[in-house]
PDB file of C-alpha atoms in Angstrom:
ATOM      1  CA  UNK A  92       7.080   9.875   9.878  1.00  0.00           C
ATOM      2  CA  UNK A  93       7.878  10.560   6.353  1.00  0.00           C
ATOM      3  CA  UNK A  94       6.114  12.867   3.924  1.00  0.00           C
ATOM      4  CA  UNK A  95       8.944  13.415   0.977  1.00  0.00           C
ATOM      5  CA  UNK A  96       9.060  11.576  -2.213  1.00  0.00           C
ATOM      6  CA  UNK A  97      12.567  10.934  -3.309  1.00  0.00           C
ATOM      7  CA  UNK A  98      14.056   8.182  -0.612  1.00  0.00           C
ATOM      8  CA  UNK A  99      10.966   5.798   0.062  1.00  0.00           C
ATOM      9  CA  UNK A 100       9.497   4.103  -2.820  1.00  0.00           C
ATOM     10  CA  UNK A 101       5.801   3.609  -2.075  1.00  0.00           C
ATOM     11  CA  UNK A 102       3.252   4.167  -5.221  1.00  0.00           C
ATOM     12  CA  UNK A 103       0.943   1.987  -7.290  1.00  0.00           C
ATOM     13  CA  UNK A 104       3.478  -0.576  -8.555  1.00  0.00           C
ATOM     14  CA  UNK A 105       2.399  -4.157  -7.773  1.00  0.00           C
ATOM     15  CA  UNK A 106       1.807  -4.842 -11.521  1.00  0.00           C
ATOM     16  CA  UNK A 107       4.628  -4.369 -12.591  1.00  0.00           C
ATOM     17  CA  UNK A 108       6.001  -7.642 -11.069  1.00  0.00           C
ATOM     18  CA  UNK A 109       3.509  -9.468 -12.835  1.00  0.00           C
ATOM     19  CA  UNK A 110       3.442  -8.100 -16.485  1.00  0.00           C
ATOM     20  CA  UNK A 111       1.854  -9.520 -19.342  1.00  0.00           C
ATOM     21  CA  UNK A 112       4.734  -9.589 -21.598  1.00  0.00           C
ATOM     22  CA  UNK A 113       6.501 -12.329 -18.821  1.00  0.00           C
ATOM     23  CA  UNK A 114       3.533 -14.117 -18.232  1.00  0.00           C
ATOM     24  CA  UNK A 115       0.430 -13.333 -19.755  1.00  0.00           C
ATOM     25  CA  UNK A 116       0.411 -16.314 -22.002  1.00  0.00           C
ATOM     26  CA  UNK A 117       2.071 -19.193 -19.690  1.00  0.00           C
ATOM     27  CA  UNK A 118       0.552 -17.748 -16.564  1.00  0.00           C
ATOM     28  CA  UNK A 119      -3.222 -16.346 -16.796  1.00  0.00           C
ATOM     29  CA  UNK A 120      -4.044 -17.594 -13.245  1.00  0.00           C
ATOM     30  CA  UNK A 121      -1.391 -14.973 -11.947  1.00  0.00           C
ATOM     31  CA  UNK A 122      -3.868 -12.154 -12.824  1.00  0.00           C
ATOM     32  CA  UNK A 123      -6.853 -11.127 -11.619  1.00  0.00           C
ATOM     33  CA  UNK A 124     -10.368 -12.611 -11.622  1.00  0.00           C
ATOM     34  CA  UNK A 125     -13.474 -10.088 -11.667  1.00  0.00           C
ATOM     35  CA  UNK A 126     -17.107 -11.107 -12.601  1.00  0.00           C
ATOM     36  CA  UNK A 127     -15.942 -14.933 -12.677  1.00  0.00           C
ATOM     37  CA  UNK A 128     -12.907 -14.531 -15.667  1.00  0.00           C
ATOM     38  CA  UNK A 129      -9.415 -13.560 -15.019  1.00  0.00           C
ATOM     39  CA  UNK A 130      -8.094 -10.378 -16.662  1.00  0.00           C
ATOM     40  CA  UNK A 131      -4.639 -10.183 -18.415  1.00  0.00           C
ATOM     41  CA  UNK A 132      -3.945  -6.748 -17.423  1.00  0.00           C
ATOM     42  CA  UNK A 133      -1.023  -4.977 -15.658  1.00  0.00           C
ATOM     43  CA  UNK A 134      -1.853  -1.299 -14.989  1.00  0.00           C
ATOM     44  CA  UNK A 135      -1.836   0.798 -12.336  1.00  0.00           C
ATOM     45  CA  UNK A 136      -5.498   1.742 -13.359  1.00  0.00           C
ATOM     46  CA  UNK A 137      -6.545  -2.051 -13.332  1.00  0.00           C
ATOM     47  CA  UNK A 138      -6.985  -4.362 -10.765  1.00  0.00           C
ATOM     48  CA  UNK A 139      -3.549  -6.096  -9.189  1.00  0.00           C
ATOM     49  CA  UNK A 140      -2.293  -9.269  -9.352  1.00  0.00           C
ATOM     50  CA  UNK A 141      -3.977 -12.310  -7.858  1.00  0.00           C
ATOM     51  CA  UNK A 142      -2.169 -11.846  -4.492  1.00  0.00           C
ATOM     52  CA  UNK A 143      -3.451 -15.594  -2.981  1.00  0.00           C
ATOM     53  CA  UNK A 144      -1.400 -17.300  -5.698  1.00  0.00           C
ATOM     54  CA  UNK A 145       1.602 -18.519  -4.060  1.00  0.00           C
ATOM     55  CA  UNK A 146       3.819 -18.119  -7.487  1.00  0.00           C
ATOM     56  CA  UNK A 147       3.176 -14.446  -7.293  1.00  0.00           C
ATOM     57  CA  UNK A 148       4.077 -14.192  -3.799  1.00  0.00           C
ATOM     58  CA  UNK A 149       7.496 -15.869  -4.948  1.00  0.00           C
ATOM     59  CA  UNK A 150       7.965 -13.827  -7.544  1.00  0.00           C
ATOM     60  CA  UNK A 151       7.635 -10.629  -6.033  1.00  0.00           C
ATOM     61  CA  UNK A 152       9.908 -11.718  -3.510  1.00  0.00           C
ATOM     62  CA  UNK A 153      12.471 -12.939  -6.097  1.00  0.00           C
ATOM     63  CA  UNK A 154      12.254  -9.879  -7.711  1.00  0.00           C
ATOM     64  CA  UNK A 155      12.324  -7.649  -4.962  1.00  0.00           C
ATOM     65  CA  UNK A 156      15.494  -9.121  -3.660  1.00  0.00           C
ATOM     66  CA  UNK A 157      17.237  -8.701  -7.178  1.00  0.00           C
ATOM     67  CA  UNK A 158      16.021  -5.292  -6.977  1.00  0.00           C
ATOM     68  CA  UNK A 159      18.049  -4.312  -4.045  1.00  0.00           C
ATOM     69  CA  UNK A 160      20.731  -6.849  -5.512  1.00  0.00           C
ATOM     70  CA  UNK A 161      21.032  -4.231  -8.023  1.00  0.00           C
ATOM     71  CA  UNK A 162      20.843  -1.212  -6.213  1.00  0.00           C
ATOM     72  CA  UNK A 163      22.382  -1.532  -2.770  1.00  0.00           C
ATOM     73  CA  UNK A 164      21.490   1.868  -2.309  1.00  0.00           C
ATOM     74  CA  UNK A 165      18.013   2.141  -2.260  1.00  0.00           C
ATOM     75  CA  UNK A 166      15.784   2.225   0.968  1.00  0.00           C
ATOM     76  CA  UNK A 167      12.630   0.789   0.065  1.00  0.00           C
ATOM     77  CA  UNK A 168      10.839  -0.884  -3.168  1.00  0.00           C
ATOM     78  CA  UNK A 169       7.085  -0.029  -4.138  1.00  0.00           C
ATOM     79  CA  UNK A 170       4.058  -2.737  -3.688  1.00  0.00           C
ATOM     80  CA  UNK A 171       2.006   0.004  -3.563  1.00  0.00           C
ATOM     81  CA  UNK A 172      -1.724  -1.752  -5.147  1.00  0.00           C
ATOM     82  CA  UNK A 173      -3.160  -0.401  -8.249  1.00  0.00           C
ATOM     83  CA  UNK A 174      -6.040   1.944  -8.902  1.00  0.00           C
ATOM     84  CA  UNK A 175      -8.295  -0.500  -9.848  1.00  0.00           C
ATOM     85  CA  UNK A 176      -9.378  -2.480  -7.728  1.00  0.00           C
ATOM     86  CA  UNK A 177      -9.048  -6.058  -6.748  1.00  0.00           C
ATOM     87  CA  UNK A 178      -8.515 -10.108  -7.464  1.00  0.00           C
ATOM     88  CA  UNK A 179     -11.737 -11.275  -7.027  1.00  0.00           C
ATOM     89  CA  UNK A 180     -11.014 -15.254  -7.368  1.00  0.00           C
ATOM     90  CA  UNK A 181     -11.941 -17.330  -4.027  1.00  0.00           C
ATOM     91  CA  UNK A 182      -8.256 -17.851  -2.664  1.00  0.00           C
ATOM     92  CA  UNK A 183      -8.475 -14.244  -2.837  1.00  0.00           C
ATOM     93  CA  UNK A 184     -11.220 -13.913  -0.626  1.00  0.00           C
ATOM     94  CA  UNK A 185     -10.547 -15.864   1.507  1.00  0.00           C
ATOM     95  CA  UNK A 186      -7.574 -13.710   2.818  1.00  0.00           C
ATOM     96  CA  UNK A 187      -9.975 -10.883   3.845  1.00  0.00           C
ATOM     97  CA  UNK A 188     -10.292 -10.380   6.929  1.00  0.00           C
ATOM     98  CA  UNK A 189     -13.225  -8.661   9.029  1.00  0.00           C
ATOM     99  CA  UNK A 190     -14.514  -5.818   7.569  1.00  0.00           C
ATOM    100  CA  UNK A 191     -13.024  -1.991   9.130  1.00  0.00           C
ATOM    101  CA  UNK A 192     -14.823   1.231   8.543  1.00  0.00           C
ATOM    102  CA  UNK A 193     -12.691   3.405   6.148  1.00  0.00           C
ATOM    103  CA  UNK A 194     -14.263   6.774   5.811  1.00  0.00           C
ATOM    104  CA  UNK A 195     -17.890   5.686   6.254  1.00  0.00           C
ATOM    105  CA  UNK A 196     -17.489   2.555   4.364  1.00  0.00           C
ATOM    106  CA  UNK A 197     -16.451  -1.023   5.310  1.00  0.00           C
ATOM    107  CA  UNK A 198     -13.451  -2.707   3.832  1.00  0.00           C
ATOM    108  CA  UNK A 199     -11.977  -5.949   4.729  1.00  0.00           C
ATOM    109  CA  UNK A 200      -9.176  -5.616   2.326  1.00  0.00           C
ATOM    110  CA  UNK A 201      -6.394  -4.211   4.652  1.00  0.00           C
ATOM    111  CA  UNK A 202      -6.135  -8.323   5.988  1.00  0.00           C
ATOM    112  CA  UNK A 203      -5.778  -9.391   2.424  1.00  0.00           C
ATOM    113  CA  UNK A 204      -3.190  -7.276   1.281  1.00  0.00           C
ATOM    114  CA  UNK A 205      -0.551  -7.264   4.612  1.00  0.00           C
ATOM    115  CA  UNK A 206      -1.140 -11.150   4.568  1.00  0.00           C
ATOM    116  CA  UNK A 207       0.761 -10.971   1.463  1.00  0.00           C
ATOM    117  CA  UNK A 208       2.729  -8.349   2.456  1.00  0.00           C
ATOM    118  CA  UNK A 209       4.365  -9.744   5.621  1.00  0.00           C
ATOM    119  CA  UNK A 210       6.448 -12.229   4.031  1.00  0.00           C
ATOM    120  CA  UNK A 211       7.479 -10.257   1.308  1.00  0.00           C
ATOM    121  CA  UNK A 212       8.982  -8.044   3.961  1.00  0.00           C
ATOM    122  CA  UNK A 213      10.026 -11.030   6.117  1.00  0.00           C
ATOM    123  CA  UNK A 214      11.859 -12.672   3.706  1.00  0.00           C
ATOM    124  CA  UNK A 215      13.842  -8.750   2.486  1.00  0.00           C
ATOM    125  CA  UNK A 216      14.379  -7.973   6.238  1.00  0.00           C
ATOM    126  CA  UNK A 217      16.469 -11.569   6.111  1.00  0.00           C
ATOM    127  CA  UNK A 218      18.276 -10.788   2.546  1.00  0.00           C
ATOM    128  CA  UNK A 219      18.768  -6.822   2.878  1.00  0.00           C
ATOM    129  CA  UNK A 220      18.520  -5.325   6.830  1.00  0.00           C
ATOM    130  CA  UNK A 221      17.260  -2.142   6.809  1.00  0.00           C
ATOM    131  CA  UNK A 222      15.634  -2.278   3.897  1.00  0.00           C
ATOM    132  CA  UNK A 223      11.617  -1.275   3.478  1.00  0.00           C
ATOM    133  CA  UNK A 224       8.478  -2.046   1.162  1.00  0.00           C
ATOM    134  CA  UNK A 225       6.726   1.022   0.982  1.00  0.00           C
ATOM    135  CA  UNK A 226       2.885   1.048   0.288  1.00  0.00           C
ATOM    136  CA  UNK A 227      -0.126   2.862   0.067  1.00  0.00           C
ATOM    137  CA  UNK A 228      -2.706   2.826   2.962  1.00  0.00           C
ATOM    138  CA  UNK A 229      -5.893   3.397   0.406  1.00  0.00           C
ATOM    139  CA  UNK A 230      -8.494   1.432  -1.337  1.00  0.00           C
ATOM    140  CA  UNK A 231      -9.236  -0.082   1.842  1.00  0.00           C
ATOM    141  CA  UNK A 232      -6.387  -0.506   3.021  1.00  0.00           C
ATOM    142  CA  UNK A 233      -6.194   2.820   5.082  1.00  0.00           C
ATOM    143  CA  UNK A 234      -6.134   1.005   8.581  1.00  0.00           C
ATOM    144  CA  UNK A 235      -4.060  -1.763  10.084  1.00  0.00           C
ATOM    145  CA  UNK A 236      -5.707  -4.891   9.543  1.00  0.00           C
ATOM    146  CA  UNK A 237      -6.683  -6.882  13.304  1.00  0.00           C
ATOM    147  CA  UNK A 238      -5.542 -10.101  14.477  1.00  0.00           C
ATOM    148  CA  UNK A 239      -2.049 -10.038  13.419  1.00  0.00           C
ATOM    149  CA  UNK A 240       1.029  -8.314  13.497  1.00  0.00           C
ATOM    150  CA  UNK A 241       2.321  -6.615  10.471  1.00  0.00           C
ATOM    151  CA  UNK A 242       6.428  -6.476   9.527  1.00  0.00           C
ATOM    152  CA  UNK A 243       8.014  -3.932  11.132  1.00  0.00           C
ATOM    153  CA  UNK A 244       9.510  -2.766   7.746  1.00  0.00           C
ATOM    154  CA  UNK A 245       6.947  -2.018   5.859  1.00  0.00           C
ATOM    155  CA  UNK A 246       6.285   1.531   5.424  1.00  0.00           C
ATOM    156  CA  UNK A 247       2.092   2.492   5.259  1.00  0.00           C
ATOM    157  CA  UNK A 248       2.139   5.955   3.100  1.00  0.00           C
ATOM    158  CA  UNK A 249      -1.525   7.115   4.729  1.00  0.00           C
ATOM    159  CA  UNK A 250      -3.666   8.655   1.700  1.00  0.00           C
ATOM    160  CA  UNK A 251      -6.019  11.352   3.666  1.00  0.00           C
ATOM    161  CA  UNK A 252      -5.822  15.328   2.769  1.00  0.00           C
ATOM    162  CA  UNK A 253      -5.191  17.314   5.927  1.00  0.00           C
ATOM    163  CA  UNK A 254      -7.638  19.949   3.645  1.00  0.00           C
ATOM    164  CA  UNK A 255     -10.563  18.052   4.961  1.00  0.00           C
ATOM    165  CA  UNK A 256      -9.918  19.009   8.525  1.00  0.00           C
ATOM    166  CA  UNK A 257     -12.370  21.896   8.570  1.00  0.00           C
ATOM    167  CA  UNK A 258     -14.391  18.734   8.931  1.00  0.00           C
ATOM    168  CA  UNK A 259     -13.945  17.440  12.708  1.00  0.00           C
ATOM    169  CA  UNK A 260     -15.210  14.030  11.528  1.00  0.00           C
ATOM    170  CA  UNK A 261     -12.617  13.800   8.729  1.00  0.00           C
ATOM    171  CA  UNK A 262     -10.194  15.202  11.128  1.00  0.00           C
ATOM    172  CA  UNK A 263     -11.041  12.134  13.585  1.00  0.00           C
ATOM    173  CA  UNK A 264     -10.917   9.977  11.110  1.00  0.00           C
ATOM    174  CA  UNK A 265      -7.429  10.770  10.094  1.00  0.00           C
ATOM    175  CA  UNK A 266      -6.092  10.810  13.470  1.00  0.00           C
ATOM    176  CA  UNK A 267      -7.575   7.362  14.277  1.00  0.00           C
ATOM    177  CA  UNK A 268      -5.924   5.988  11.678  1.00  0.00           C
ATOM    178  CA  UNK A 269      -2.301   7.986  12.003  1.00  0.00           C
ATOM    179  CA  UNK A 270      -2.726   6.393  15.721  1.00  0.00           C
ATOM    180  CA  UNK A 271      -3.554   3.101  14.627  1.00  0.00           C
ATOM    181  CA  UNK A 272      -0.243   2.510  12.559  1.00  0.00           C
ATOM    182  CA  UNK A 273       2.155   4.346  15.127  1.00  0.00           C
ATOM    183  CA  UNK A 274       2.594   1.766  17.139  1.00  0.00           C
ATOM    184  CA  UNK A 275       2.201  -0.908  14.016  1.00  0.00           C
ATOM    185  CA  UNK A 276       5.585  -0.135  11.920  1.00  0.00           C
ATOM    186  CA  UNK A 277       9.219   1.284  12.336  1.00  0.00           C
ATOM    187  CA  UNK A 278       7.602   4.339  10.197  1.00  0.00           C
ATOM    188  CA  UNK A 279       4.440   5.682   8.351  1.00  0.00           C
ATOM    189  CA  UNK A 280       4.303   8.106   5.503  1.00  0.00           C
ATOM    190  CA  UNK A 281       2.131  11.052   4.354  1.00  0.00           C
ATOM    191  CA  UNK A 282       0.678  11.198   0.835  1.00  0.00           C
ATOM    192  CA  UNK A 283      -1.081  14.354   0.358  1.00  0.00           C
ATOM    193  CA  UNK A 284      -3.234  16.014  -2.218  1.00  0.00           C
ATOM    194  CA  UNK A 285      -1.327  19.595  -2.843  1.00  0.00           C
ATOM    195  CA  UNK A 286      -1.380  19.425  -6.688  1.00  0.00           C
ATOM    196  CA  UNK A 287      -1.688  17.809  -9.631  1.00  0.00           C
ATOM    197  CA  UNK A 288      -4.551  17.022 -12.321  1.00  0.00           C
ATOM    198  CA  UNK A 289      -7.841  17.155 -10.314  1.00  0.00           C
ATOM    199  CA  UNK A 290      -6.439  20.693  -9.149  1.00  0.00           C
ATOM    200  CA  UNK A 291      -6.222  23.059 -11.715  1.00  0.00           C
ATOM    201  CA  UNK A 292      -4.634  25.958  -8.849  1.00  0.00           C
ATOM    202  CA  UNK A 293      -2.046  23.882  -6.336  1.00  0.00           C
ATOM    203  CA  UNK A 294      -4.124  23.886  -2.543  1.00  0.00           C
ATOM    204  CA  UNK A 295      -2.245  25.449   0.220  1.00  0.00           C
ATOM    205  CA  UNK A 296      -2.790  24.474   3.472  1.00  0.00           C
ATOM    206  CA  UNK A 297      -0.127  24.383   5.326  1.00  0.00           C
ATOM    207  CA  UNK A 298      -1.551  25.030   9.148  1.00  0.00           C
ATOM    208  CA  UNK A 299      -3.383  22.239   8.714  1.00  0.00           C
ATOM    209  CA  UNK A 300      -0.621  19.939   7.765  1.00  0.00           C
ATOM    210  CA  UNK A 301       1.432  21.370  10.109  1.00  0.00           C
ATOM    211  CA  UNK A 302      -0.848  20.712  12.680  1.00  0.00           C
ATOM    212  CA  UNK A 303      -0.823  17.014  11.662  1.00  0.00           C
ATOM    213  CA  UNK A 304       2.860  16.818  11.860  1.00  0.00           C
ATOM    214  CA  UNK A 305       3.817  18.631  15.155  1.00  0.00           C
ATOM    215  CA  UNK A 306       3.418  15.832  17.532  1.00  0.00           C
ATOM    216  CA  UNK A 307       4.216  13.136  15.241  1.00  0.00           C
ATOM    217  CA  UNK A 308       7.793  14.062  14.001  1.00  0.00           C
TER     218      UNK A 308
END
């Protein structure tokens, strides 16, 4: 379990493999496709990168490996997903799997995204041992997708707010999902909701977070 921010690399970051300036004019069918036309965006408040194309996937894992070419001292690289929102092209699609509840919703995006995932981590785990891709469990991708196994070295940074547990469902909730990736991955991480813009006065609560953490050190 992991909760700091300065070893493990895990936030939105995807689009940055894929950026316009590289390939926004050769490559359009690397970004995404929402309401039937593809979008030459990369932003971490846009949607990410067309995941299903199998250039991107080598890309990313070109690029990834250069990374820790370059800096043999790092633990993990970001493929954290954007903000907003998804490819919605068929190949896409298709890579969902079935649909989880994720905080009274249903999602089926957690299949897409570690179907892309796993061999980006397969392929690093043969290149650089011991190193990780962190990412973000969030935008439906809070819970371990079924039917298949997901790389041991990927690191799932789970995006719920131990404030919530005056609630006992949110509390469930969040424990279902801690549970779920235990037994999934070498390690998880905690992204939590102490400070920043949305909070004008930084929220303390620390009992509750402990709480969380005591049996899962």
């Amino acid at each position: 379990l992991h909760t700091g921010h300065g070893r493990y690399a895990f936030h939105h970051n995807i689009h940055t493999f894929i950026p316009v300036a590289e390939f926004g004019k050769t490559h359009p069918e690397y970004f995404p496709m929402q309401g039937g036309k593809r979008l030459i965006v990369s932003t971490s408040a846009g949607p990410g990168p067309c995941i299903s194309n199998p250039d991107v996937l080598r890309i990313v894992i070109e690029k990834c490996r250069a990374f820790f070419d370059k800096n043999p001292d790092a633990a993990a690289i970001s493929l954290g997903m954007t903000d907003g929102g998804w490819c919605e092209c068929p190949q896409c699609r298709a890579m969902d799997g079935p649909s989880i509840e994720v905080n009274g919703a249903r999602s089926p995006r957690s299949a897409r995204y570690y179907r892309f995932l796993n061999p980006v981590a397969e392929a690093v785990a043969r290149s650089h041992p011991g190193r990780s891709i962190g990412v973000l469990g969030y935008a439906g991708a809070e819970y371990p997708p079924e039917g298949f196994d997901v790389a041991r070295n990927i690191i799932p940074y789970l995006c719920f707010s131990r404030a919530n547990w005056y609630n006992p469902e949110a509390r469930a909730r969040d424990l279902k999902a801690t549970e779920a990736w235990i037994s999934r991955v070498d390690r998880i991480g905690v992204y939590e909701y102490l400070y920043g813009a949305p909070y004008s006065v930084p929220r303390l609560y620390s009992g509750r977070l402990a709480e969380f953490l005591a049996d899962r050190r």
